[in-house]
Amino acid sequence: MIKRATLLIACLVLPASTLATEMNGIRYADYVGFETKWKLVTTRYRTDNRELRFVYANPIAAKAIEAGAKVYPKGAVFAKIAYLAQPDPAFESSLGPSQTRRIQLMVKDPQKYKEHRGWGYALFTHDGKVNPEPEKDQVNACSACHDLVPERDYVFSQSFNRHTAPAQLFQFDHVEVERSILPAELRGQVPETFSKLLMIKSQLTKSVFQGTLDELKPGLARLAATEKKAVVFLSDDKKKFSLVFPEDLTTDCDDEGAKGISLVSVTSLLDGRVNKAQFCQALAR
Ligand code: HEC
């Protein structure tokens, strides 16, 4: 009884911010407020889901990125915050950040994070919670994608003044496969009209989490629209996939004034969460 009373008091006096949430040895509470203290390194915008992203660097990382670092020193930290872009009600054509979607961190510590080439990765929801997927899966997936840029020490961002014209990020290698070789759960999602599909060949299939599937969707959609074929990204353990296919080869649509093709996307982590959506993909002009 006494114990319970003590516990209750402890809970009441602890302000919410000290109830630390932690991922991969990184405490959210240690980084709260970085947006006002650190240097804004770059910004990115994703058109398909209207997501605005801002990348901040702590003083160690900021100094290194400005100098065009090939290797970041211990103690460098990058933080990326993503918002949904929404019109300012006072001036409709001006879209601004609203509704924080998530916060991602990369902390350089070569000893502690040897397994992931010196970077500690962590992902938090807008209110500092961790996502339900196993931590190891998430961290491996972060690293698998950031491994695409070893020449920048696994950091995609470049400072504003060093920015080169952005190249297309994901140039997928792919092979054609028969529908029949796909695992049953995935096969069941592919309309029978597609006896063959394009399957992505990439190091990213090694480790996959929800974020990977989400980030890859625009690339898969571009490929599906230009090739007019079903395109699939399947994890090596065959448990997670992202599939995009033309809804109907004769259906045209309009994507904000540009002629497009109507696509269906299905993503699944095979844990009961199947996400299906229909959308219009503009064809390259
Ligand atoms: C499928 C690829 C992909 C995955 C998976 C991924 N990232 Fe990134 N990350 C990017 C790209 C591309 C950028 C550049 C900014 C942008 O486009 O938003 C980036 C930027 C970042 C940045 C800013 C520093 C930099 O490299 O530019 C941080 C921090 C970050 N990611 C953390 C994470 C964490 C933590 C995870 C896992 C939970 C993760 N990322 C998973 C592709 C990925």
Short mmCIF file of C-alpha atoms and ligand atoms in Angstrom, two decimals:
data_model
loop_
_atom_site.label_atom_id
_atom_site.label_comp_id
_atom_site.label_asym_id
_atom_site.label_seq_id
_atom_site.Cartn_x
_atom_site.Cartn_y
_atom_site.Cartn_z
CA MET A 1 0.00 0.00 0.00
CA ILE A 2 2.76 2.42 0.99
CA LYS A 3 4.64 1.53 -2.16
CA ARG A 4 1.66 2.32 -4.31
CA ALA A 5 1.18 5.71 -2.65
CA THR A 6 4.85 6.62 -3.18
CA LEU A 7 4.63 5.63 -6.81
CA LEU A 8 1.55 7.74 -7.33
CA ILE A 9 3.24 10.81 -5.86
CA ALA A 10 6.32 10.22 -7.99
CA CYS A 11 4.13 10.15 -11.08
CA LEU A 12 2.36 13.34 -10.11
CA VAL A 13 5.50 15.36 -9.52
CA LEU A 14 7.33 14.23 -12.63
CA PRO A 15 6.68 16.67 -15.48
CA ALA A 16 5.78 14.83 -18.70
CA SER A 17 9.00 15.89 -20.43
CA THR A 18 11.17 13.88 -18.06
CA LEU A 19 9.36 10.66 -18.90
CA ALA A 20 12.10 9.91 -21.41
CA THR A 21 11.46 7.83 -24.43
CA GLU A 22 14.53 6.18 -25.82
CA MET A 23 15.56 4.36 -28.97
CA ASN A 24 18.93 2.83 -29.80
CA GLY A 25 20.46 4.44 -26.70
CA ILE A 26 19.23 7.89 -27.79
CA ARG A 27 16.90 9.83 -25.49
CA TYR A 28 14.32 12.07 -27.14
CA ALA A 29 14.37 14.39 -24.13
CA ASP A 30 18.05 15.21 -24.75
CA TYR A 31 17.22 16.77 -28.12
CA VAL A 32 13.92 18.56 -27.58
CA GLY A 33 14.06 22.10 -28.97
CA PHE A 34 16.87 21.53 -31.49
CA GLU A 35 14.90 23.53 -34.08
CA THR A 36 15.58 26.76 -32.23
CA LYS A 37 19.17 26.01 -31.19
CA TRP A 38 20.84 24.28 -34.12
CA LYS A 39 21.71 25.33 -37.63
CA LEU A 40 19.23 24.65 -40.39
CA VAL A 41 21.27 22.72 -42.94
CA THR A 42 18.77 22.05 -45.68
CA THR A 43 15.15 21.47 -46.50
CA ARG A 44 13.43 18.92 -48.70
CA TYR A 45 9.90 18.63 -49.98
CA ARG A 46 8.09 15.52 -51.03
CA THR A 47 5.34 16.34 -53.50
CA ASP A 48 3.31 13.14 -53.31
CA ASN A 49 2.47 13.42 -49.63
CA ARG A 50 3.09 17.16 -49.22
CA GLU A 51 5.75 16.63 -46.63
CA LEU A 52 8.17 19.39 -45.73
CA ARG A 53 11.40 18.26 -44.13
CA PHE A 54 13.99 20.35 -42.33
CA VAL A 55 17.41 19.04 -41.40
CA TYR A 56 19.29 20.61 -38.49
CA ALA A 57 22.89 20.09 -37.38
CA ASN A 58 24.35 20.55 -33.92
CA PRO A 59 27.47 22.80 -33.78
CA ILE A 60 29.91 19.90 -34.40
CA ALA A 61 27.94 18.60 -37.39
CA ALA A 62 27.29 22.11 -38.72
CA LYS A 63 30.97 23.00 -38.79
CA ALA A 64 31.80 19.72 -40.54
CA ILE A 65 29.08 19.93 -43.18
CA GLU A 66 29.98 23.54 -44.04
CA ALA A 67 33.56 22.40 -44.58
CA GLY A 68 32.29 19.63 -46.87
CA ALA A 69 33.33 16.87 -44.46
CA LYS A 70 34.03 13.42 -45.83
CA VAL A 71 33.93 11.99 -42.30
CA TYR A 72 31.98 13.44 -39.39
CA PRO A 73 33.61 13.65 -35.96
CA LYS A 74 32.29 11.99 -32.81
CA GLY A 75 29.52 14.09 -31.28
CA ALA A 76 28.06 15.25 -34.60
CA VAL A 77 24.27 15.02 -34.59
CA PHE A 78 21.73 15.58 -37.35
CA ALA A 79 18.01 15.93 -36.69
CA LYS A 80 15.32 15.83 -39.31
CA ILE A 81 11.81 17.02 -38.64
CA ALA A 82 8.93 16.39 -41.01
CA TYR A 83 5.73 18.41 -41.26
CA LEU A 84 2.60 18.24 -43.33
CA ALA A 85 2.49 21.32 -45.59
CA GLN A 86 -0.86 23.08 -45.43
CA PRO A 87 -2.17 26.38 -46.81
CA ASP A 88 -2.06 29.41 -44.57
CA PRO A 89 -5.75 30.28 -44.13
CA ALA A 90 -4.77 33.95 -44.46
CA PHE A 91 -3.15 33.39 -47.87
CA GLU A 92 -4.10 30.18 -49.57
CA SER A 93 -1.21 29.81 -52.01
CA SER A 94 1.31 30.01 -49.17
CA LEU A 95 1.83 26.55 -47.73
CA GLY A 96 3.44 26.31 -44.34
CA PRO A 97 4.40 23.63 -41.87
CA SER A 98 1.66 22.20 -39.74
CA GLN A 99 1.31 19.04 -37.73
CA THR A 100 4.75 17.62 -36.94
CA ARG A 101 4.85 14.11 -38.33
CA ARG A 102 8.07 12.70 -36.88
CA ILE A 103 11.59 13.41 -35.71
CA GLN A 104 14.64 11.45 -36.82
CA LEU A 105 18.12 11.59 -35.36
CA MET A 106 21.60 10.49 -36.39
CA VAL A 107 24.23 10.60 -33.65
CA LYS A 108 27.89 9.98 -34.52
CA ASP A 109 29.73 7.74 -32.07
CA PRO A 110 32.12 5.36 -33.86
CA GLN A 111 32.65 3.05 -30.86
CA LYS A 112 29.06 2.82 -29.68
CA TYR A 113 27.58 2.42 -33.15
CA LYS A 114 30.27 0.33 -34.82
CA GLU A 115 27.65 -1.96 -36.31
CA HIS A 116 26.13 0.89 -38.34
CA ARG A 117 29.30 2.60 -39.49
CA GLY A 118 29.44 4.96 -36.55
CA TRP A 119 25.92 6.39 -36.66
CA GLY A 120 23.20 5.86 -34.08
CA TYR A 121 19.76 6.11 -35.69
CA ALA A 122 16.54 6.92 -33.84
CA LEU A 123 13.00 7.74 -34.87
CA PHE A 124 10.32 9.36 -32.70
CA THR A 125 6.72 10.32 -33.25
CA HIS A 126 5.76 14.01 -32.99
CA ASP A 127 5.26 13.61 -29.25
CA GLY A 128 8.51 11.76 -28.60
CA LYS A 129 7.28 8.18 -28.60
CA VAL A 130 8.88 5.27 -30.39
CA ASN A 131 7.12 3.29 -33.09
CA PRO A 132 5.88 -0.25 -32.41
CA GLU A 133 8.10 -2.02 -34.95
CA PRO A 134 11.11 -3.84 -33.42
CA GLU A 135 13.94 -1.37 -32.77
CA LYS A 136 16.52 -3.55 -34.52
CA ASP A 137 14.43 -3.72 -37.72
CA GLN A 138 14.00 0.04 -37.76
CA VAL A 139 17.67 0.82 -37.13
CA ASN A 140 18.88 -1.71 -39.72
CA ALA A 141 16.49 -0.22 -42.27
CA CYS A 142 17.72 3.34 -41.59
CA SER A 143 21.27 2.21 -42.06
CA ALA A 144 20.53 0.16 -45.21
CA CYS A 145 19.27 3.29 -46.97
CA HIS A 146 21.86 5.73 -45.62
CA ASP A 147 24.52 3.25 -46.78
CA LEU A 148 23.71 4.48 -50.30
CA VAL A 149 25.93 7.53 -49.68
CA PRO A 150 29.24 6.26 -48.18
CA GLU A 151 31.12 9.11 -49.92
CA ARG A 152 29.21 11.59 -47.71
CA ASP A 153 29.73 9.51 -44.56
CA TYR A 154 26.14 8.21 -44.86
CA VAL A 155 24.61 11.71 -44.60
CA PHE A 156 22.35 12.65 -47.52
CA SER A 157 22.05 16.35 -46.71
CA GLN A 158 24.45 18.88 -48.08
CA SER A 159 24.61 22.45 -46.92
CA PHE A 160 22.67 25.10 -48.86
CA ASN A 161 25.79 26.61 -50.37
CA ARG A 162 27.12 23.28 -51.59
CA HIS A 163 23.89 22.09 -53.09
CA THR A 164 24.24 20.66 -56.54
CA ALA A 165 21.25 20.22 -58.82
CA PRO A 166 19.47 17.28 -57.28
CA ALA A 167 19.99 14.06 -59.16
CA GLN A 168 17.23 11.52 -59.15
CA LEU A 169 17.61 9.78 -55.81
CA PHE A 170 16.59 6.29 -56.47
CA GLN A 171 17.55 4.75 -59.76
CA PHE A 172 16.22 1.29 -59.31
CA ASP A 173 17.78 -1.73 -60.88
CA HIS A 174 15.11 -4.28 -61.60
CA VAL A 175 14.51 -7.67 -63.13
CA GLU A 176 11.40 -9.19 -64.64
CA VAL A 177 9.90 -12.05 -62.62
CA GLU A 178 6.91 -14.34 -63.00
CA ARG A 179 3.94 -13.63 -60.77
CA SER A 180 3.95 -17.32 -59.76
CA ILE A 181 7.27 -17.04 -57.85
CA LEU A 182 5.91 -14.48 -55.41
CA PRO A 183 4.95 -15.43 -51.85
CA ALA A 184 1.22 -16.17 -51.58
CA GLU A 185 0.25 -13.05 -49.59
CA LEU A 186 1.86 -10.80 -52.17
CA ARG A 187 0.63 -12.79 -55.16
CA GLY A 188 -2.91 -12.43 -53.86
CA GLN A 189 -2.59 -8.65 -54.22
CA VAL A 190 -1.42 -8.70 -57.86
CA PRO A 191 -4.23 -8.74 -60.43
CA GLU A 192 -4.00 -11.79 -62.68
CA THR A 193 -3.57 -9.58 -65.76
CA PHE A 194 0.01 -9.08 -64.62
CA SER A 195 1.65 -12.46 -65.23
CA LYS A 196 5.04 -10.76 -65.00
CA LEU A 197 6.26 -7.98 -62.71
CA LEU A 198 9.33 -5.81 -62.37
CA MET A 199 11.13 -6.61 -59.13
CA ILE A 200 13.50 -4.10 -57.55
CA LYS A 201 17.09 -5.23 -56.99
CA SER A 202 18.65 -3.15 -54.23
CA GLN A 203 20.63 -3.40 -51.02
CA LEU A 204 17.54 -1.90 -49.38
CA THR A 205 15.75 -5.25 -49.48
CA LYS A 206 18.08 -6.50 -46.71
CA SER A 207 16.37 -4.52 -43.93
CA VAL A 208 12.98 -2.97 -44.32
CA PHE A 209 10.59 -1.06 -42.06
CA GLN A 210 7.45 0.95 -42.69
CA GLY A 211 9.52 4.04 -43.49
CA THR A 212 11.37 2.23 -46.29
CA LEU A 213 8.11 1.22 -47.95
CA ASP A 214 6.81 4.75 -47.63
CA GLU A 215 9.96 6.41 -49.02
CA LEU A 216 10.12 4.06 -52.01
CA LYS A 217 6.54 4.43 -53.15
CA PRO A 218 7.11 7.49 -55.40
CA GLY A 219 10.02 5.73 -57.15
CA LEU A 220 7.99 2.59 -57.72
CA ALA A 221 5.09 4.68 -58.98
CA ARG A 222 7.30 6.45 -61.53
CA LEU A 223 8.55 3.12 -62.82
CA ALA A 224 5.05 1.56 -62.93
CA ALA A 225 3.69 4.57 -64.82
CA THR A 226 6.48 4.78 -67.41
CA GLU A 227 6.75 1.02 -68.01
CA LYS A 228 3.00 0.41 -67.56
CA LYS A 229 3.85 -2.66 -65.52
CA ALA A 230 3.38 -3.92 -61.98
CA VAL A 231 6.43 -3.13 -59.85
CA VAL A 232 7.32 -4.78 -56.59
CA PHE A 233 9.84 -4.23 -53.81
CA LEU A 234 10.12 -7.31 -51.59
CA SER A 235 12.27 -7.68 -48.48
CA ASP A 236 14.84 -10.50 -48.47
CA ASP A 237 12.93 -12.25 -45.66
CA LYS A 238 9.87 -12.05 -47.99
CA LYS A 239 7.77 -10.61 -45.18
CA LYS A 240 7.43 -6.99 -46.29
CA PHE A 241 6.54 -5.54 -49.63
CA SER A 242 5.50 -2.49 -51.56
CA LEU A 243 3.61 -3.09 -54.77
CA VAL A 244 2.46 -0.55 -57.38
CA PHE A 245 0.52 -1.38 -60.53
CA PRO A 246 -1.58 0.46 -63.12
CA GLU A 247 -5.22 0.23 -62.12
CA ASP A 248 -6.34 -0.29 -65.66
CA LEU A 249 -4.05 0.20 -68.64
CA THR A 250 -6.60 2.34 -70.42
CA THR A 251 -7.47 4.70 -67.55
CA ASP A 252 -5.99 8.15 -67.83
CA CYS A 253 -6.26 10.63 -65.02
CA ASP A 254 -5.35 14.18 -64.27
CA ASP A 255 -2.66 15.01 -61.74
CA GLU A 256 -3.01 18.72 -61.05
CA GLY A 257 -3.32 19.54 -64.72
CA ALA A 258 -0.81 16.98 -66.01
CA LYS A 259 -1.93 13.86 -67.86
CA GLY A 260 -1.35 10.82 -65.73
CA ILE A 261 -2.01 7.18 -65.20
CA SER A 262 -4.12 5.76 -62.43
CA LEU A 263 -2.13 3.51 -60.10
CA VAL A 264 -2.83 1.30 -57.12
CA SER A 265 -0.29 0.87 -54.35
CA VAL A 266 -0.29 -1.87 -51.73
CA THR A 267 2.20 -1.97 -48.88
CA SER A 268 2.36 -4.61 -46.20
CA LEU A 269 4.54 -5.60 -43.28
CA LEU A 270 2.59 -8.88 -43.17
CA ASP A 271 1.43 -8.18 -39.65
CA GLY A 272 -2.13 -7.48 -40.68
CA ARG A 273 -1.44 -3.89 -41.65
CA VAL A 274 -2.10 -3.78 -45.39
CA ASN A 275 -2.24 -0.32 -46.82
CA LYS A 276 -3.99 0.08 -50.15
CA ALA A 277 -4.40 3.32 -52.05
CA GLN A 278 -5.34 4.50 -55.51
CA PHE A 279 -3.70 7.61 -56.91
CA CYS A 280 -2.83 9.46 -60.07
CA GLN A 281 0.76 9.54 -61.26
CA ALA A 282 1.66 12.24 -63.76
CA LEU A 283 3.63 11.00 -66.75
CA ALA A 284 7.00 12.65 -67.32
CA ARG A 285 6.60 15.46 -69.81
C1 HEC B 1 14.64 4.61 -48.05
C2 HEC B 1 15.67 5.51 -47.65
C3 HEC B 1 15.76 6.02 -46.22
C4 HEC B 1 15.47 5.37 -45.06
C5 HEC B 1 14.93 3.97 -44.87
C6 HEC B 1 15.83 6.28 -43.98
N1 HEC B 1 16.31 7.45 -44.49
FE1 HEC B 1 17.01 9.04 -43.42
N2 HEC B 1 17.20 10.10 -45.12
C7 HEC B 1 16.94 9.64 -46.39
C8 HEC B 1 17.08 10.73 -47.34
C9 HEC B 1 16.89 10.64 -48.85
C10 HEC B 1 17.42 11.87 -46.59
C11 HEC B 1 17.63 13.31 -47.12
C12 HEC B 1 16.55 14.21 -46.65
C13 HEC B 1 15.18 13.88 -47.20
O1 HEC B 1 15.02 13.59 -48.38
O2 HEC B 1 14.23 13.89 -46.42
C14 HEC B 1 17.51 11.43 -45.20
C15 HEC B 1 17.87 12.26 -44.16
C16 HEC B 1 17.98 11.86 -42.84
C17 HEC B 1 18.52 12.68 -41.76
C18 HEC B 1 19.19 14.03 -41.93
C19 HEC B 1 20.69 13.80 -42.22
C20 HEC B 1 20.91 13.28 -43.63
O3 HEC B 1 21.37 12.13 -43.82
O4 HEC B 1 20.58 14.04 -44.57
C21 HEC B 1 18.38 11.97 -40.61
C22 HEC B 1 18.76 12.42 -39.23
C23 HEC B 1 17.77 10.70 -40.97
N3 HEC B 1 17.56 10.65 -42.34
C24 HEC B 1 17.50 9.69 -40.06
C25 HEC B 1 16.93 8.47 -40.43
C26 HEC B 1 16.47 7.48 -39.47
C27 HEC B 1 16.61 7.59 -37.97
C28 HEC B 1 15.96 6.45 -40.20
C29 HEC B 1 15.32 5.18 -39.72
C30 HEC B 1 14.31 5.28 -38.71
C31 HEC B 1 16.07 6.80 -41.61
N4 HEC B 1 16.67 8.04 -41.70
C32 HEC B 1 15.66 5.99 -42.65
C33 HEC B 1 16.64 8.35 -46.75
C34 HEC B 1 16.28 7.35 -45.85
#
